[in-house]
Coordinates of C-alpha atoms in Angstrom, one line a residue:
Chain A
X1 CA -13.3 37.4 30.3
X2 CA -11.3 39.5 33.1
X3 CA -7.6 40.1 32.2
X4 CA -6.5 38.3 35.4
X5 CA -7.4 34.6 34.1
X6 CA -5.3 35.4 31.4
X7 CA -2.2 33.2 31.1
X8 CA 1.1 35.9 30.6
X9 CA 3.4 35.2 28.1
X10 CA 6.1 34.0 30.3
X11 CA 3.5 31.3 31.6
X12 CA 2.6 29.8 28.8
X13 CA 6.8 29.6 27.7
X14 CA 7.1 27.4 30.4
X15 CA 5.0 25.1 28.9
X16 CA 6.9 25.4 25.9
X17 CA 10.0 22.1 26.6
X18 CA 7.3 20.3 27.6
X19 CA 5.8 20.5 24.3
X20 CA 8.7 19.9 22.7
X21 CA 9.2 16.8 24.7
X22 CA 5.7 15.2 24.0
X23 CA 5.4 16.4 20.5
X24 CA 9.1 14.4 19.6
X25 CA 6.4 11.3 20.6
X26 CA 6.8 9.7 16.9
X27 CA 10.9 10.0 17.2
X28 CA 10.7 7.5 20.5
X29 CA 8.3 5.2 19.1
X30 CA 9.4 4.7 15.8
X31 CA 12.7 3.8 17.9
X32 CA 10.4 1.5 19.9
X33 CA 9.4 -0.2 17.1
X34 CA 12.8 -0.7 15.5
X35 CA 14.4 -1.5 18.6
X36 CA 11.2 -4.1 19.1
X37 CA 11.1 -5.3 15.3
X38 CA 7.4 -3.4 15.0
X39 CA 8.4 -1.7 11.3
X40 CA 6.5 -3.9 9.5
X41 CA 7.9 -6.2 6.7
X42 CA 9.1 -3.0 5.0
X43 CA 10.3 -0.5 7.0
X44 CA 11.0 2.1 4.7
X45 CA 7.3 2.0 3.4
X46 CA 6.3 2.2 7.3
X47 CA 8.7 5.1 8.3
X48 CA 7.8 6.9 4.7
X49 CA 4.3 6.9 5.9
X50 CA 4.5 7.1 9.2
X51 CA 6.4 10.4 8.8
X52 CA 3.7 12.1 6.3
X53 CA 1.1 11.3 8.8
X54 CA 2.6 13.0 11.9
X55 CA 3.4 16.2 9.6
X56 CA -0.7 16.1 9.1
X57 CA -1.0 15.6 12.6
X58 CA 1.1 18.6 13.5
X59 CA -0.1 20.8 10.6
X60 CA -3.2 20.3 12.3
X61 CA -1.9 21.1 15.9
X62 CA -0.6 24.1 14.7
X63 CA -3.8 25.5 12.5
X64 CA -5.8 24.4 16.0
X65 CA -3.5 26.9 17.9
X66 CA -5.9 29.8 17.1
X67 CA -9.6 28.3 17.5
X68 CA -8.4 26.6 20.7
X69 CA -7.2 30.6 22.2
X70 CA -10.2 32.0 21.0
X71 CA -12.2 28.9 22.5
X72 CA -10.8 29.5 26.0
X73 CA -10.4 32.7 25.9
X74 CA -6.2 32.3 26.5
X75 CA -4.5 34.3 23.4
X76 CA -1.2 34.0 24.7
X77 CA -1.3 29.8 23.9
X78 CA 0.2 31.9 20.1
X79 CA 3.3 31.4 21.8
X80 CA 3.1 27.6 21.0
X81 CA 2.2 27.7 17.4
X82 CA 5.4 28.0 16.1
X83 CA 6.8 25.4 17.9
X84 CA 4.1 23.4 16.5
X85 CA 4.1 24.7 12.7
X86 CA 7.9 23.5 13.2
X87 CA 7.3 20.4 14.1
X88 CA 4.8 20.2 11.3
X89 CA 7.9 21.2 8.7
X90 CA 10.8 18.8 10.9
X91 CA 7.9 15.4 10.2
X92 CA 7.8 16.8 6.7
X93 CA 11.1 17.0 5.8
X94 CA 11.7 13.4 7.6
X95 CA 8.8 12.6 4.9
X96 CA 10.6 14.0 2.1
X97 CA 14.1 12.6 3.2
X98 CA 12.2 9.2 3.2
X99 CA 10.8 9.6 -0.4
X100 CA 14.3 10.7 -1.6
X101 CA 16.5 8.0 -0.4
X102 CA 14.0 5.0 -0.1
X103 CA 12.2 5.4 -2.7
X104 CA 14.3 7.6 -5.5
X105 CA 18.6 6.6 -3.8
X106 CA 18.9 10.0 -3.9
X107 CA 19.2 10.4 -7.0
X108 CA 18.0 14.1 -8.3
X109 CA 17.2 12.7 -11.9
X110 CA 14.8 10.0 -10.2
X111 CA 13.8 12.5 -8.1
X112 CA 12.4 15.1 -10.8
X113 CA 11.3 12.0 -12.8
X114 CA 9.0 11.2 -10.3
X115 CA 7.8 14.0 -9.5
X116 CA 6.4 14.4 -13.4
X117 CA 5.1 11.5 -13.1
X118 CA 3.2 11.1 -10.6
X119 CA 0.3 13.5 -9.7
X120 CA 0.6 13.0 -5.8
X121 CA 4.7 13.5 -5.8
X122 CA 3.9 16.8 -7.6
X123 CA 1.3 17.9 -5.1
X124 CA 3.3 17.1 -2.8
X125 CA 6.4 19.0 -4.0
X126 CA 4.0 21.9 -4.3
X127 CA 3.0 21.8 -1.2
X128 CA 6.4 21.3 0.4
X129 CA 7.7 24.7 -1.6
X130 CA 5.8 27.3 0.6
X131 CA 6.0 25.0 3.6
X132 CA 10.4 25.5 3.4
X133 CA 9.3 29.6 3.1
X134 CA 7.3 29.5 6.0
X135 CA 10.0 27.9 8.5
X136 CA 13.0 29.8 7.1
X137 CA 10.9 32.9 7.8
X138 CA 10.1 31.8 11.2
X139 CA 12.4 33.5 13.2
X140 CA 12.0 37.1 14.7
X141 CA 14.5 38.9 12.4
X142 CA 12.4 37.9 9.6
X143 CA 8.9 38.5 11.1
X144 CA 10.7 42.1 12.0
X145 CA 11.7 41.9 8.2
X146 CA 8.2 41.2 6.5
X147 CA 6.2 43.8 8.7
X148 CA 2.6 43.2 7.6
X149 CA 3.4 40.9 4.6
X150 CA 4.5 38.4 7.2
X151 CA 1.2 37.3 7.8
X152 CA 0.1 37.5 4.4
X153 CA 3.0 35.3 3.8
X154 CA 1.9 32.6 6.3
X155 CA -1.6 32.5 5.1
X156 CA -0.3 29.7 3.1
X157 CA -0.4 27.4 5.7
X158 CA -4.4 26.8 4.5
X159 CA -3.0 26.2 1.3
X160 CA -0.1 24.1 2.2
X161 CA -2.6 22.4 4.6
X162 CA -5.4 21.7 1.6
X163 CA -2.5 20.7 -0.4
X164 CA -1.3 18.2 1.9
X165 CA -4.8 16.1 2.6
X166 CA -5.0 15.9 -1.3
X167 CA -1.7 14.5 -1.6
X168 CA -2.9 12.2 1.2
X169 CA -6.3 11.5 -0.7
X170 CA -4.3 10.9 -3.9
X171 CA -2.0 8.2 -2.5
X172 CA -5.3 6.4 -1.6
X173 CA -7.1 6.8 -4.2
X174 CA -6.4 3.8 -6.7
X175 CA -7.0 1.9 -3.7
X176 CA -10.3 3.1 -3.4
X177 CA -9.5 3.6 0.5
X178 CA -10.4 6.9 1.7
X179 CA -11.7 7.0 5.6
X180 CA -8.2 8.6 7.0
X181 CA -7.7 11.0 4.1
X182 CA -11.8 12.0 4.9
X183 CA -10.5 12.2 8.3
X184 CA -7.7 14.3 8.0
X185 CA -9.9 16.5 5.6
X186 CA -12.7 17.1 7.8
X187 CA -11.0 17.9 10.8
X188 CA -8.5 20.5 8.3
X189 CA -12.3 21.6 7.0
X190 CA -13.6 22.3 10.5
X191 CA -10.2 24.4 11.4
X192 CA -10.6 26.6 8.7
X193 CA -14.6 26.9 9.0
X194 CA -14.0 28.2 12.5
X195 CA -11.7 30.9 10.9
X196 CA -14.5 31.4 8.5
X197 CA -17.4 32.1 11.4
X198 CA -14.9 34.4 12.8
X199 CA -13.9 36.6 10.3
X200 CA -17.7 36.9 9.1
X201 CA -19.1 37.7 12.9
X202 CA -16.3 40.1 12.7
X203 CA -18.0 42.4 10.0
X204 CA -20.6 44.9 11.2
Chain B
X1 CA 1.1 -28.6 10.1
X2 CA 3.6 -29.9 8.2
X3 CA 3.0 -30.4 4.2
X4 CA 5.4 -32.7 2.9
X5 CA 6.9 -32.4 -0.8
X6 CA 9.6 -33.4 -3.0
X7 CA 11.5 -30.0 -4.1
X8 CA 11.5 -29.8 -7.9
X9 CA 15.1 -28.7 -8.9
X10 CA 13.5 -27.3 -12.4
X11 CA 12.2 -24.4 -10.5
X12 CA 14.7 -23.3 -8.0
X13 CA 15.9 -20.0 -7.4
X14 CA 19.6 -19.5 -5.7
X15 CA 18.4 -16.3 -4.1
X16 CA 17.3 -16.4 -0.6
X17 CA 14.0 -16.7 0.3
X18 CA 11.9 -14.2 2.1
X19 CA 12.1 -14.7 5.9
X20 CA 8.8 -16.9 6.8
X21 CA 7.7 -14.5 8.9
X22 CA 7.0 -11.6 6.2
X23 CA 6.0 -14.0 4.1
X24 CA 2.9 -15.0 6.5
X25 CA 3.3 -11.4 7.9
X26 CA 3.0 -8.8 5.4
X27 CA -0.1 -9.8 3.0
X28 CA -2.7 -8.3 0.6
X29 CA -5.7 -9.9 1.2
X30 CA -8.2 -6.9 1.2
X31 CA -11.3 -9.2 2.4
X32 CA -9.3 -9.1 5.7
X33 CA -8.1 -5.2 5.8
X34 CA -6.2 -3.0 3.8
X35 CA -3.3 -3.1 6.1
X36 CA -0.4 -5.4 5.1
X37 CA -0.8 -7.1 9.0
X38 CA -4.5 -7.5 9.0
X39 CA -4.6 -10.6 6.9
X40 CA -2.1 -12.4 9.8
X41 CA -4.3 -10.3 12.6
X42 CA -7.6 -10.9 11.5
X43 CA -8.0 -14.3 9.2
X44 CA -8.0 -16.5 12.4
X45 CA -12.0 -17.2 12.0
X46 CA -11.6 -18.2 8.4
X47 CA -12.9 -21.8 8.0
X48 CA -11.3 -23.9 5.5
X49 CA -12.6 -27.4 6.3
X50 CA -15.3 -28.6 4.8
X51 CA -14.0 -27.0 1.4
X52 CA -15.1 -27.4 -2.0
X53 CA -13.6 -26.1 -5.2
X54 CA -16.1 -25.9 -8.4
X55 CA -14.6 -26.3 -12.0
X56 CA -17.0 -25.8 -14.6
X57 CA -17.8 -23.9 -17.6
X58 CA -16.2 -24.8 -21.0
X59 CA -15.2 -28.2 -19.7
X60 CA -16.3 -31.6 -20.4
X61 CA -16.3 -32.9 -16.9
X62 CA -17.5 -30.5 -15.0
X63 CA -16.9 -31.2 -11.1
X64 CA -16.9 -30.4 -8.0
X65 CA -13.2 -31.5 -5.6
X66 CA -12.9 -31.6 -2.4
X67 CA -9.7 -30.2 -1.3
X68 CA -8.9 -33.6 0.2
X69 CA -8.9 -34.8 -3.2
X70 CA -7.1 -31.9 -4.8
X71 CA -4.2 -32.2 -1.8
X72 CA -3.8 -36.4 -3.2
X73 CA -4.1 -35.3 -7.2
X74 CA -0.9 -34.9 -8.0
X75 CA 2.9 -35.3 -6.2
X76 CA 3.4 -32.0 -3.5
X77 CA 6.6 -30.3 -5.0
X78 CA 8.2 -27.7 -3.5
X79 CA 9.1 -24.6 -6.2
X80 CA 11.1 -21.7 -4.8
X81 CA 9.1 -18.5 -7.4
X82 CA 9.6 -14.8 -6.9
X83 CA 6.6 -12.4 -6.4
X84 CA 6.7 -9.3 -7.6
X85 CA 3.9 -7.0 -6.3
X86 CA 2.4 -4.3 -8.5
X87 CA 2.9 -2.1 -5.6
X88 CA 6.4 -2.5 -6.6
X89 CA 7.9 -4.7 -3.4
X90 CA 8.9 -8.2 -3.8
X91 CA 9.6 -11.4 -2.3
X92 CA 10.9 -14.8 -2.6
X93 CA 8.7 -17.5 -1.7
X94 CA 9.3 -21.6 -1.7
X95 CA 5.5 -22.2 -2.2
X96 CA 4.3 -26.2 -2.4
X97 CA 2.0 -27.5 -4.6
X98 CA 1.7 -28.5 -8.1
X99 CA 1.1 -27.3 -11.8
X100 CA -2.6 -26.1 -11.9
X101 CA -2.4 -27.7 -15.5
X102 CA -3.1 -31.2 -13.8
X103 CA -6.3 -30.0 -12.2
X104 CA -7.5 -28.2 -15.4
X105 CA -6.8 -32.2 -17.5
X106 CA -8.6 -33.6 -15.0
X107 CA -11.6 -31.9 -16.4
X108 CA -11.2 -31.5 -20.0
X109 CA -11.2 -28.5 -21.4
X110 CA -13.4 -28.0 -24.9
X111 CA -12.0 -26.4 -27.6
X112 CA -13.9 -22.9 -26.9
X113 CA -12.2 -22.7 -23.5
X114 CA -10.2 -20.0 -23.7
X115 CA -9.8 -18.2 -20.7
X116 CA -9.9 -19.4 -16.8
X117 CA -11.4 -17.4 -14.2
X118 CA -10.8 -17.4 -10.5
X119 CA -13.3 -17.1 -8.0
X120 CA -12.2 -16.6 -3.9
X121 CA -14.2 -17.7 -1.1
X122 CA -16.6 -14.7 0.7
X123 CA -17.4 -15.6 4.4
X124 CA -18.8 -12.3 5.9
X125 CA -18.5 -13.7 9.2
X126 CA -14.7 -14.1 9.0
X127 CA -13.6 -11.5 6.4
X128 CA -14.0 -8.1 8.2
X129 CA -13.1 -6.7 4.7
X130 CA -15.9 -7.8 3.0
X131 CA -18.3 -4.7 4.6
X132 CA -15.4 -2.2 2.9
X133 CA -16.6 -1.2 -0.7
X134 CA -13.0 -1.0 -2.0
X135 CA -13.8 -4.0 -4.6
X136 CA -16.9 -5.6 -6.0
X137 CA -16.9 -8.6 -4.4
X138 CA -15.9 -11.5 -4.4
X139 CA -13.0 -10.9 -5.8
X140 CA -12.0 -12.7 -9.5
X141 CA -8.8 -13.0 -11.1
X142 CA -8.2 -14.6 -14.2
X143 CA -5.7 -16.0 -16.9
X144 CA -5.5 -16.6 -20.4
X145 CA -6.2 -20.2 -20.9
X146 CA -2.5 -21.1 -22.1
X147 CA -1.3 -18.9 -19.1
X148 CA -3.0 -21.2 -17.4
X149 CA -2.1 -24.2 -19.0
X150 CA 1.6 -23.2 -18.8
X151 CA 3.4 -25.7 -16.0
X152 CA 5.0 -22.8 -13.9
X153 CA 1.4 -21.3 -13.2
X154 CA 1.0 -23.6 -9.6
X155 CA -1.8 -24.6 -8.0
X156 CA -1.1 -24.1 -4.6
X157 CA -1.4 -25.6 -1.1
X158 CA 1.4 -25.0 1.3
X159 CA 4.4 -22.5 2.0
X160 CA 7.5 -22.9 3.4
X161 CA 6.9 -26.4 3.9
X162 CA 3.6 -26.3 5.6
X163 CA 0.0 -25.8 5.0
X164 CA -0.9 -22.3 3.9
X165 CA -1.8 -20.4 6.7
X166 CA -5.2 -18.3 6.3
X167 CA -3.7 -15.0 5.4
X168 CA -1.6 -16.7 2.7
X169 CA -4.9 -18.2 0.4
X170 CA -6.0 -21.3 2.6
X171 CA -6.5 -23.6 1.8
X172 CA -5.2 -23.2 -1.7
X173 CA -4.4 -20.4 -4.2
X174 CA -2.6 -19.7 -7.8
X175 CA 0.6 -18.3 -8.1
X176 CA 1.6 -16.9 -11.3
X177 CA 5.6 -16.2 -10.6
X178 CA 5.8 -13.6 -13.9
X179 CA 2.5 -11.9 -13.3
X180 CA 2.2 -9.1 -10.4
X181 CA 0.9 -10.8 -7.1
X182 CA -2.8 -9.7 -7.1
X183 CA -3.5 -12.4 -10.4
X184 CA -2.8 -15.1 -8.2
X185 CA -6.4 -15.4 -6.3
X186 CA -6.6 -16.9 -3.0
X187 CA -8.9 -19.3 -0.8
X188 CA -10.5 -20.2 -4.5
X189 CA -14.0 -21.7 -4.4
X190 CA -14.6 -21.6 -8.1
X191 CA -12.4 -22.1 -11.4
X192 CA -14.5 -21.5 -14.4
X193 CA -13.2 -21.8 -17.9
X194 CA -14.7 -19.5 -20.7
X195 CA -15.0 -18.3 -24.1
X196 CA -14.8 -14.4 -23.3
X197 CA -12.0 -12.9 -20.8
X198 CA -13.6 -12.5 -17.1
X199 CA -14.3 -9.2 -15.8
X200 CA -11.4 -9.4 -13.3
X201 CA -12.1 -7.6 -9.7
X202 CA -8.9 -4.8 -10.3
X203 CA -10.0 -4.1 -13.8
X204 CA -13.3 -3.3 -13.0
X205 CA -11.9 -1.2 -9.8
X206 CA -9.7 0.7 -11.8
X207 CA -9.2 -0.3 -15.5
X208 CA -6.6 2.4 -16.4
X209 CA -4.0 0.6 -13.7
X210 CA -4.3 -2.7 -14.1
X211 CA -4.9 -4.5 -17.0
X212 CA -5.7 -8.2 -17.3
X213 CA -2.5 -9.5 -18.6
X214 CA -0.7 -7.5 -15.2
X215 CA 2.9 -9.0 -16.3
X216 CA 5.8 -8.2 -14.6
X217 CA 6.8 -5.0 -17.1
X218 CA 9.9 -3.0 -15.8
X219 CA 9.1 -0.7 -19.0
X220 CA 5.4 -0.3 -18.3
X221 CA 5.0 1.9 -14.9
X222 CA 1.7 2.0 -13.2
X223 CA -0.1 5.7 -13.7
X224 CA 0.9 6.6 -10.4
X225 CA 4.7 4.9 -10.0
X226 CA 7.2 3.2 -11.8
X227 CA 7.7 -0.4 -12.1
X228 CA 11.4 0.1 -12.9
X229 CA 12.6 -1.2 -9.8
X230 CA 11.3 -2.5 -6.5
X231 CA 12.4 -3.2 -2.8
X232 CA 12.9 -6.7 -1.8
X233 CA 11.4 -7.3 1.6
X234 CA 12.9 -8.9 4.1
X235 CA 16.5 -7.2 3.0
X236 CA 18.4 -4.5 5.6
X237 CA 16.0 -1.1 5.7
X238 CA 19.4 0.5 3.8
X239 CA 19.8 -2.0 1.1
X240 CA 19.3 -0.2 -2.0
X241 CA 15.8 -1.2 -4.1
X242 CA 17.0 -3.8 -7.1
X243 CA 15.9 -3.7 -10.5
X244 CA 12.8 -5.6 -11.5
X245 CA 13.3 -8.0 -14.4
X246 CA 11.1 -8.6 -17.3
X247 CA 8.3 -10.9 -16.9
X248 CA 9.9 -11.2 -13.2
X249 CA 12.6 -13.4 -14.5
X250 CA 11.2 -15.8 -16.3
X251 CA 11.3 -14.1 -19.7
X252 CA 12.8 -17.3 -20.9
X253 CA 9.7 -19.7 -20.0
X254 CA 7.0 -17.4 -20.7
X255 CA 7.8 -14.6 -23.0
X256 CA 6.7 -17.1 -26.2
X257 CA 3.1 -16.4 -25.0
X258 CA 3.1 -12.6 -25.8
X259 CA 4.6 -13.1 -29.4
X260 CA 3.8 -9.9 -31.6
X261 CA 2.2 -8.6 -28.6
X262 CA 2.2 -4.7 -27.7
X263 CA 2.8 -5.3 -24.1
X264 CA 2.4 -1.4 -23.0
X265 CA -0.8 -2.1 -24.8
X266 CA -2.0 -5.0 -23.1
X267 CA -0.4 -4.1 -19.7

């Protein structure tokens, strides 16, 4: 593709408050619905959810950054990823917020109690851990920092990512219901195939 | 419409009851959905008229009633009874009916009658559900036939003083007050009595998290949360959860039943 179709940097950064704007979406609804009385019966239960969700969603936003730049041939659109992978950790920590006061009154005893015993709390811890690492070192300083263990660093987002739909599938699972956790799997399983076809093209 | 009854003081509660609209709002009923709101959104084509309920097995009178009949059997009372969901929210409900010991008289149960099984209604054409493989249905509950016999497990027909809407078990349904919710089986076509326990549909789904006895247990968590407390809906989104009670509250009625009982055994 000729160099001149490319998007610049500074074009694509204009984008960038737009993005911010739209991907806030789930902030102005759920103050839709609670301004509307559309929480449901139990509105902690609906905001608990509905804030793990839209961290899946943007996880998935954010690992479809790189397929989508290769696909169109625009590698500058990298400048959005990390407003993206953000929003990803902002839903997640709404999530996690959720769980500790709804369900666990903020109490850290409850808290760890829970997270022994109950196998999708722990995966979900687990996968929360690196997801904390990745935002702190988010920043340019620390990319500066890290040098090339940066990226070996952030490779964890496919972990964090697998982790995340198994929490998901887990939380389903006694009810036998699994089509959105399938959902949020395959489309995670396609991202990372892509990656996969790439890297193995890529070798002589 | 309206279902009259005469409230029976003997079973009152001084808490406030669940607003009506999450009571007829936020439902299991899987053979509708999954989702708390699909019972309310998608029961509409349910038919409950002509309706027949079959009591049989270990009786001596077998029968068939029409729920015509079964509305005229005994006096409508109105009972205020909490429900405690093994999913760990609650409610409080003034349900109207009666004692589903007067129905189970009516037909004599022999001496080898020891358990009473549940059947609810499948109508493919009105319970979307139904194509989902989540249970094996149609879906059976069950009881222990002096459970069943005891006078606060309530045959019923009507909620907040009107005839149960589809999504809440038209046209009638159990409710076991010290038992997590999903014992009490809805739109029931069959009651059969029998020597052996049923296979009940939640056992067979998943027989490490739910047992047959499913008694309100703050002791006994559920493999995958704890039971120890529970959030009441209806209540401010910031209202703390509140402590679930043993055998929901009514430890003092029913806790005779489980004498020398392990009940983290027989969960």
């Amino acid at each position: 593709m000729p160099s001149a179709a490319h998007w610049q940097a500074r074009q694509v950064a204009r984008f960038k408050p737009l993005l911010f704007l739209l991907a806030l979406y789930p902030v102005y609804r759920w103050f839709w619905l609670a301004a509307t009385g559309g929480l449901t019966a139990n509105p902690p239960e609906f905001l608990i959810r509905s804030t793990g969700i839209w961290a899946l969603v943007a996880l998935g936003l954010t690992l479809a950054v790189t397929p989508l730049r290769r696909l169109i041939g625009q590698p500058a659109l990298v400048r959005l990823r990390r407003m993206l992978g953000l929003f990803a950790f902002f839903y997640t920590v709404l999530h996690v917020l959720g769980w500790a006061f709804w369900e666990r009154g903020w109490s850290v005893a409850s808290m760890w109690q829970d997270i022994g015993q109950r196998t999708f709390i722990l995966v979900g811890t687990v996968a929360f851990i690196p997801m904390l690492a990745l935002a702190l070192t988010s920043t340019q300083g620390w990319i500066r920092r890290l040098g090339r263990h940066w990226q070996r660093l952030h490779r964890s987002v496919y972990a964090i990512a697998a982790l995340s739909v198994w929490h998901f599938w887990l939380v389903r699972a006694g009810k036998n219901d699994f089509a959105e956790p399938y959902a949020y799997g395959a489309i995670l399983a396609v991202l990372l195939a892509l990656r996969v076809f790439v890297a193995v093209r890529r070798k002589p | 419409p309206a279902l009259p009854a005469t409230p029976n003081p003997q079973y009152w509660l001084s808490e406030k009851p669940t607003p009506e609209t999450d009571v007829t709002g936020y439902n299991n009923f899987y053979e509708f959905g999954t989702g708390k709101a699909d019972p309310r959104d998608r029961s509409g084509r349910f038919q409950t008229r002509p309706w027949t309920v079959a009591v049989e097995g270990e009786v001596a009178k077998p029968r068939s009633f029409d729920i015509d009949d079964l509305l005229k059997l005994a006096p409508m009372e109105e009972r205020i009874y909490r429900l405690r969901c093994v999913e760990a929210w609650s409610m409080v409900i003034p349900w109207t009916g009666y004692s589903l010991s007067v129905l189970l008289n009516r037909v004599q149960p022999t001496s080898k009658a020891k358990f009473v099984e549940f059947t609810t209604a499948t109508q493919p054409e009105s319970m979307p559900g139904l194509r989902s493989r989540i249970l094996d249905w149609p879906y059976v509950e069950g009881l222990r036939i002096d459970e069943a016999m005891h006078p606060l497990t309530m045959l019923v027909f009507g909620v907040y003083g009107k005839v149960l809407p589809n999504q809440n078990g038209a046209p009638l349904r159990v409710a076991i007050p010290w038992k997590y919710g999903f014992k009490s089986g809805k739109s029931i076509v069959r009651i059969r009595l029998l020597e052996e326990a049923p296979q009940t549909s939640w056992v067979k789904a998943a027989p490490n998290e739910y047992g047959f006895f499913a008694n309100v247990n703050p002791e006994v968590d559920h493999p995958r949360w704890s039971q120890a407390t529970e959030r009441r809906i209806g209540t401010s989104f910031l209202a703390p959860r509140v402590e679930t009670l043993m055998f929901n509250g009514y430890g003092e009625q029913v806790a005779a039943l489980y004498q020398g009982m392990d009940l983290s055994r027989y969960y």
